[in-house]
CSV table of C-alpha atoms in Angstrom, one decimal:
chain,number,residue,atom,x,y,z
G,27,UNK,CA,-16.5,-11.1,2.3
G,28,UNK,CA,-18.4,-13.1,4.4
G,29,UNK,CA,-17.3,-14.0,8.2
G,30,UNK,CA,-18.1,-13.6,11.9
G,31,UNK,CA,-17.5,-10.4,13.5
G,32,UNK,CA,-16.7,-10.0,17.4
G,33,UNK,CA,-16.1,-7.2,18.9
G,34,UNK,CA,-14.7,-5.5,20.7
G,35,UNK,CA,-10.8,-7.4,20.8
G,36,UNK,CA,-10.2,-6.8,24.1
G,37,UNK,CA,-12.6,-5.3,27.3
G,38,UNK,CA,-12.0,-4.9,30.8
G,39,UNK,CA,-14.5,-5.5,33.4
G,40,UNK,CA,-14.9,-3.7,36.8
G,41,UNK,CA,-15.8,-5.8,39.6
G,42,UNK,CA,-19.5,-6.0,39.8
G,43,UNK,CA,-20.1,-4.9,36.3
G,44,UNK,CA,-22.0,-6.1,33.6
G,45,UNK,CA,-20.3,-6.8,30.1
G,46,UNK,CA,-21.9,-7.1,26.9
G,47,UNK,CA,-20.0,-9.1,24.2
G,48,UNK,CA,-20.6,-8.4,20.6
G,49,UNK,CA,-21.7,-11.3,17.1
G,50,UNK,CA,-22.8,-10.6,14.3
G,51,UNK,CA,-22.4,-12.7,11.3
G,52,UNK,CA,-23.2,-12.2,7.4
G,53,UNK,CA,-22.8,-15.9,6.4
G,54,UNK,CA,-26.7,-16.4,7.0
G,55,UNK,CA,-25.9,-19.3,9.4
G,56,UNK,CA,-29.1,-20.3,11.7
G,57,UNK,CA,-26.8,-21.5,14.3
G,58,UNK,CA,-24.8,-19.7,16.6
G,59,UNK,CA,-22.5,-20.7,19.6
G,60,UNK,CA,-20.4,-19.1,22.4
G,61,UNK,CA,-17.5,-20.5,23.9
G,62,UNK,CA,-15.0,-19.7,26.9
G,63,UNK,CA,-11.3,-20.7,26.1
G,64,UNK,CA,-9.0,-21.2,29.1
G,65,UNK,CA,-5.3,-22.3,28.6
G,66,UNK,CA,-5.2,-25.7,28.9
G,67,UNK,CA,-8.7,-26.6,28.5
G,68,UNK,CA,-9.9,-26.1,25.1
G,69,UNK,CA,-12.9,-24.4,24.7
G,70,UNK,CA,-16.3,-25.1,26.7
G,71,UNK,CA,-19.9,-24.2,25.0
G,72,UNK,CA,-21.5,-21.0,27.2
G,73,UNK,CA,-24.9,-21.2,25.1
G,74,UNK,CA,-26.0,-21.7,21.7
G,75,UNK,CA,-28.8,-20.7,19.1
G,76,UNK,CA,-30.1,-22.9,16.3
G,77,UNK,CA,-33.4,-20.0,15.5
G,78,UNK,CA,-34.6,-16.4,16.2
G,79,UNK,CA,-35.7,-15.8,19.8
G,80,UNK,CA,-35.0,-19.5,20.8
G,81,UNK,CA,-31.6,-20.7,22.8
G,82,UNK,CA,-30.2,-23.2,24.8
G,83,UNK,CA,-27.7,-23.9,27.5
G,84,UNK,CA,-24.3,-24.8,27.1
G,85,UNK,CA,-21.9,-26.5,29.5
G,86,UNK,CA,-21.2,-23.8,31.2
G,87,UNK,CA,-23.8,-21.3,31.1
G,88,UNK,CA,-23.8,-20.0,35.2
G,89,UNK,CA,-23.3,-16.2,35.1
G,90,UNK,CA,-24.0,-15.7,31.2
G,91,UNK,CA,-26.8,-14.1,29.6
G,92,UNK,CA,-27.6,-14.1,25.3
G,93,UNK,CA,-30.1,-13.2,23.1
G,94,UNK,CA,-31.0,-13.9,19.5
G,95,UNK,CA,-33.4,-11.1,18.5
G,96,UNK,CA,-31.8,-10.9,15.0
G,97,UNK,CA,-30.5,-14.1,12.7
G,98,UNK,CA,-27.3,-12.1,12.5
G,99,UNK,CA,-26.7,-11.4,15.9
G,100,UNK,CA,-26.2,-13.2,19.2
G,101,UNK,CA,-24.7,-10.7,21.9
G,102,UNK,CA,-23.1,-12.6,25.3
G,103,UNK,CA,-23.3,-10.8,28.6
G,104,UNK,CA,-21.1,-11.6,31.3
G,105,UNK,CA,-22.5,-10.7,34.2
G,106,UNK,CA,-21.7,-10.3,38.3
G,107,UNK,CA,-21.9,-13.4,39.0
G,108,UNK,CA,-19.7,-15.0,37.0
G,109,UNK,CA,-16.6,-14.8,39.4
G,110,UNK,CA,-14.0,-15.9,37.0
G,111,UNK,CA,-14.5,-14.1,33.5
G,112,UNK,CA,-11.2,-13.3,32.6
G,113,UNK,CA,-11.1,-16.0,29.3
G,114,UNK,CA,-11.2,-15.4,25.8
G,115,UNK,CA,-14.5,-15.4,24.1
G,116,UNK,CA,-15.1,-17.1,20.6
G,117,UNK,CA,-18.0,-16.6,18.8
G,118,UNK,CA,-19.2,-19.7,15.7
G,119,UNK,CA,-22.0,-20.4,13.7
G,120,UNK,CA,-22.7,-22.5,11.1
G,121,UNK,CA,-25.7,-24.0,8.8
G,122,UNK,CA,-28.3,-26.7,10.3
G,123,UNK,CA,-27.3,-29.2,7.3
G,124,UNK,CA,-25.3,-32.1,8.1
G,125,UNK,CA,-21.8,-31.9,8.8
G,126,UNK,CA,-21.6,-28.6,8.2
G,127,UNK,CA,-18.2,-26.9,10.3
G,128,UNK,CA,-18.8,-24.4,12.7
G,129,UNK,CA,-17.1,-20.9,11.5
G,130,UNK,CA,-15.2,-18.6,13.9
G,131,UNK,CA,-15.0,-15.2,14.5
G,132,UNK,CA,-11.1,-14.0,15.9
G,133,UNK,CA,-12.4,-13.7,19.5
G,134,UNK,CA,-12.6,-10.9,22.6
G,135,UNK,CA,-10.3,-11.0,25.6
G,136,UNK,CA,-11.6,-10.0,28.6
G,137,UNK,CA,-9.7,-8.9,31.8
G,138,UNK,CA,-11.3,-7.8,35.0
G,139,UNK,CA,-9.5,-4.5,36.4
L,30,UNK,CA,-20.3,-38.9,28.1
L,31,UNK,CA,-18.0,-37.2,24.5
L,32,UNK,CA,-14.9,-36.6,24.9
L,33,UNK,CA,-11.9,-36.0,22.9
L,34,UNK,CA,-8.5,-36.7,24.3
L,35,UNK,CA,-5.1,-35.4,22.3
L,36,UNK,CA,-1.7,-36.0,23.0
L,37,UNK,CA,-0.4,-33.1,24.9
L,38,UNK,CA,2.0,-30.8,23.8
L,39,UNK,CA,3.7,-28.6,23.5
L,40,UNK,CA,5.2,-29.8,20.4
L,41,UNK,CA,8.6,-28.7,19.4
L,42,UNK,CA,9.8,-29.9,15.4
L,43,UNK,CA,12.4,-28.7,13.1
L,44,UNK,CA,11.3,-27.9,9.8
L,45,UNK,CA,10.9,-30.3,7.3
L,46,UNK,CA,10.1,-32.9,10.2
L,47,UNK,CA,7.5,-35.4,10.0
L,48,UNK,CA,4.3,-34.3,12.1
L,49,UNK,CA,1.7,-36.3,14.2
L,50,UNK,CA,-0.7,-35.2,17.0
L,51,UNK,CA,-3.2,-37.9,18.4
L,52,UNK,CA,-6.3,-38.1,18.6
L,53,UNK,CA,-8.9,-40.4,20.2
L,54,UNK,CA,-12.9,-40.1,20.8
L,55,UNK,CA,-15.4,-41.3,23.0
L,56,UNK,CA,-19.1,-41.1,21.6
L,57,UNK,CA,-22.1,-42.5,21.1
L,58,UNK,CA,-23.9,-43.3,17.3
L,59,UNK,CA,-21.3,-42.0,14.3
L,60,UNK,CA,-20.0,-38.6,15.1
L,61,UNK,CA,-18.3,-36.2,12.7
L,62,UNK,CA,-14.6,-35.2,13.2
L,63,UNK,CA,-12.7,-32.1,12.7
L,64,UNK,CA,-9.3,-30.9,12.9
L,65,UNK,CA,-9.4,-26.8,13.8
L,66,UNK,CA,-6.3,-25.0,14.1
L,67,UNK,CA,-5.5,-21.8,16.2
L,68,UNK,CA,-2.5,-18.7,15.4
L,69,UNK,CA,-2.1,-16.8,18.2
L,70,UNK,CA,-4.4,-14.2,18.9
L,71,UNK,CA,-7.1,-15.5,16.5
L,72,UNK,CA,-10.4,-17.6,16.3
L,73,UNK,CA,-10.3,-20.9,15.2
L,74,UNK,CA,-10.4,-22.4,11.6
L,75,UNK,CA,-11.3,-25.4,10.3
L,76,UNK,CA,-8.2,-27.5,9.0
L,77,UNK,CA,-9.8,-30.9,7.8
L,78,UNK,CA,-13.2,-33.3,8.2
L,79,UNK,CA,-14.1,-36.3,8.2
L,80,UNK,CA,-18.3,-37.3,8.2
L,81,UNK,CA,-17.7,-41.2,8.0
L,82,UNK,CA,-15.5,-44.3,8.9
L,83,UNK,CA,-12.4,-44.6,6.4
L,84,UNK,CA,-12.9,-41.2,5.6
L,85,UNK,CA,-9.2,-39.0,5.2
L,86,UNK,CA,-9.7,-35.4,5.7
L,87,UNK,CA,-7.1,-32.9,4.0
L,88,UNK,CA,-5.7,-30.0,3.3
L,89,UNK,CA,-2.7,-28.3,3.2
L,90,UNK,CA,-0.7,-30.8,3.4
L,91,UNK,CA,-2.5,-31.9,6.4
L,92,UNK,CA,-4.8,-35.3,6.6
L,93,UNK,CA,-6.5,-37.2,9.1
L,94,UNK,CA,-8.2,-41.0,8.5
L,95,UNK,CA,-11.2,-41.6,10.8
L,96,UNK,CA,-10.6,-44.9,12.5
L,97,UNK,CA,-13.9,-46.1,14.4
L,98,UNK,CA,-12.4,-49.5,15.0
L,99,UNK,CA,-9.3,-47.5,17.2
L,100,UNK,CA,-12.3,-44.6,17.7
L,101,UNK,CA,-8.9,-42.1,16.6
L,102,UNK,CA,-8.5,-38.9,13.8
L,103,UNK,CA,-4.7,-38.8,14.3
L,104,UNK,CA,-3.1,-35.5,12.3
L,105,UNK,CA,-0.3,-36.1,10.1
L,106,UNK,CA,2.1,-33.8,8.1
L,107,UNK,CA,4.8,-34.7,6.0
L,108,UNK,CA,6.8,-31.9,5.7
L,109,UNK,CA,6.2,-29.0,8.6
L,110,UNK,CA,6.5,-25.4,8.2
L,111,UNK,CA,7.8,-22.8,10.1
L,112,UNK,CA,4.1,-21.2,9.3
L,113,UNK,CA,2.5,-24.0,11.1
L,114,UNK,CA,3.4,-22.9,14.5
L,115,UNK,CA,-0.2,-23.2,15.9
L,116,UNK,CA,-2.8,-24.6,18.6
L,117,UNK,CA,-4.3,-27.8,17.0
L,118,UNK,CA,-7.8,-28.8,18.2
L,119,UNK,CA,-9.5,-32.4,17.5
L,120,UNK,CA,-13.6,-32.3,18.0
L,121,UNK,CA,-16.3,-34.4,17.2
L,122,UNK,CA,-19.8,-33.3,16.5
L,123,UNK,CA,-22.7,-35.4,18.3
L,124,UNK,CA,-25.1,-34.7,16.0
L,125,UNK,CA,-24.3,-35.4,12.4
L,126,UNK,CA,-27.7,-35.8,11.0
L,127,UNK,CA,-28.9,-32.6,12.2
L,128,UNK,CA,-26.0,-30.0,12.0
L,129,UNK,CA,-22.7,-29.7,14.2
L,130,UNK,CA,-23.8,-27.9,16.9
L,131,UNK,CA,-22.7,-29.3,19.9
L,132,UNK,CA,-18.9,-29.7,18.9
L,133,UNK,CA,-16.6,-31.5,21.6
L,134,UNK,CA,-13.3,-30.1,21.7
L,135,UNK,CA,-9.9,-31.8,23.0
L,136,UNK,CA,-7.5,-29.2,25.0
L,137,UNK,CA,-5.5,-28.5,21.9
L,138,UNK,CA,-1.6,-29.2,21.3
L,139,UNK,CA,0.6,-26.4,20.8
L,140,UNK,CA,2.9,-27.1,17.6
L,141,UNK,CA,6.1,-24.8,17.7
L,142,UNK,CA,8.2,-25.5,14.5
L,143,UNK,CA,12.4,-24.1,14.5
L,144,UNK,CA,13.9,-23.2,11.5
């Protein structure tokens, strides 16, 4: 079946410490998207891809990192400086044809130690 | 700026009950709207769309007209489920001629429904 996969479910983070998030997808989407979800605030674009080696800035993108080496794959790094990462992480993509949804992967929690 | 503004929740219905959770936009041009929903400890999927004015998005049971005179995609249910019991998300897409990246999302209502 075709889908998004995150991974892993949940991770911890040490203060200090880098953290690398994992998406891949098999739906051979040219668009991918992270996004932080807070309660009560829906969820806020980090950064998102529309083509191989080529990404963009989100709304909230301070103390994130990506890369989009692969059309399959779009890793997210949390790193030091983002003081507040404890969120859950959603992953999307989707095609570049119009009005096309966005497709989700079931998300990673992460909680600094 | 976009922005999508729901009624906030949480929502508490019997089963059977009749469902609505507002909606209302802010954009600029003709955006696309979308109705994701949320079970706990998942991602989100898509529920319903609408690409145009007068356009009524459904699905399982679930539809949603897209009202640019009142700039609202209100959710409606006739008939709720205990299996509903989920986050609801309204969001717009600011670029419907070129893909829906760039999705706005509201701040979700939380439907709980009793047996």
């Amino acid at each position: 079946d075709g889908g998004i996969t995150q991974s892993p479910k949940y991770l911890f983070r040490k203060e200090g410490q880098n953290v690398t998030l994992s998406c891949e997808q098999n739906l051979n989407h040219d668009a991918m998207y992270w996004y932080r979800q807070d309660p009560g605030q829906g969820l806020r674009l980090i950064y998102y891809s529309q083509i191989v080696n080529d990404f963009q800035k989100g709304d909230i993108a301070e103390g994130y990192s990506v890369s989009r080496e692969k059309k399959e794959s779009f890793p997210l790094t949390v790193t030091s400086a983002q003081k507040n990462p404890t969120a859950f992480y959603l992953c999307a993509s989707s095609n570049l044809i119009n009005n096309q949804p966005q497709h989700f992967g079931d998300g990673t929690r992460l909680s600094i130690l | 700026g976009n922005s999508v503004t729901q009624m906030e929740g949480p929502v508490t219905l019997s089963e059977e009950a009749f469902l609505t959770i507002n909606c209302t936009y802010t954009a600029t041009g003709y955006p696309s709207l979308f109705w994701y929903v949320q079970y706990p400890g998942e991602g989100l999927q898509l529920l319903l769309k609408a690409t145009k004015a007068d356009d009524k998005g459904s699905n399982k049971g679930f539809e949603a007209t897209y009202r640019k005179e009142t700039t609202s995609f209100h959710l409606e249910k006739g008939s709720v489920q205990v299996s509903d019991s989920a986050v609801y998300f309204c969001a717009l897409s600011d670029q419907p001629g070129a893909g829906s990246y760039q999705l706005t999302f509201g701040k979700g209502t939380k439907l709980s429904v009793i047996p």
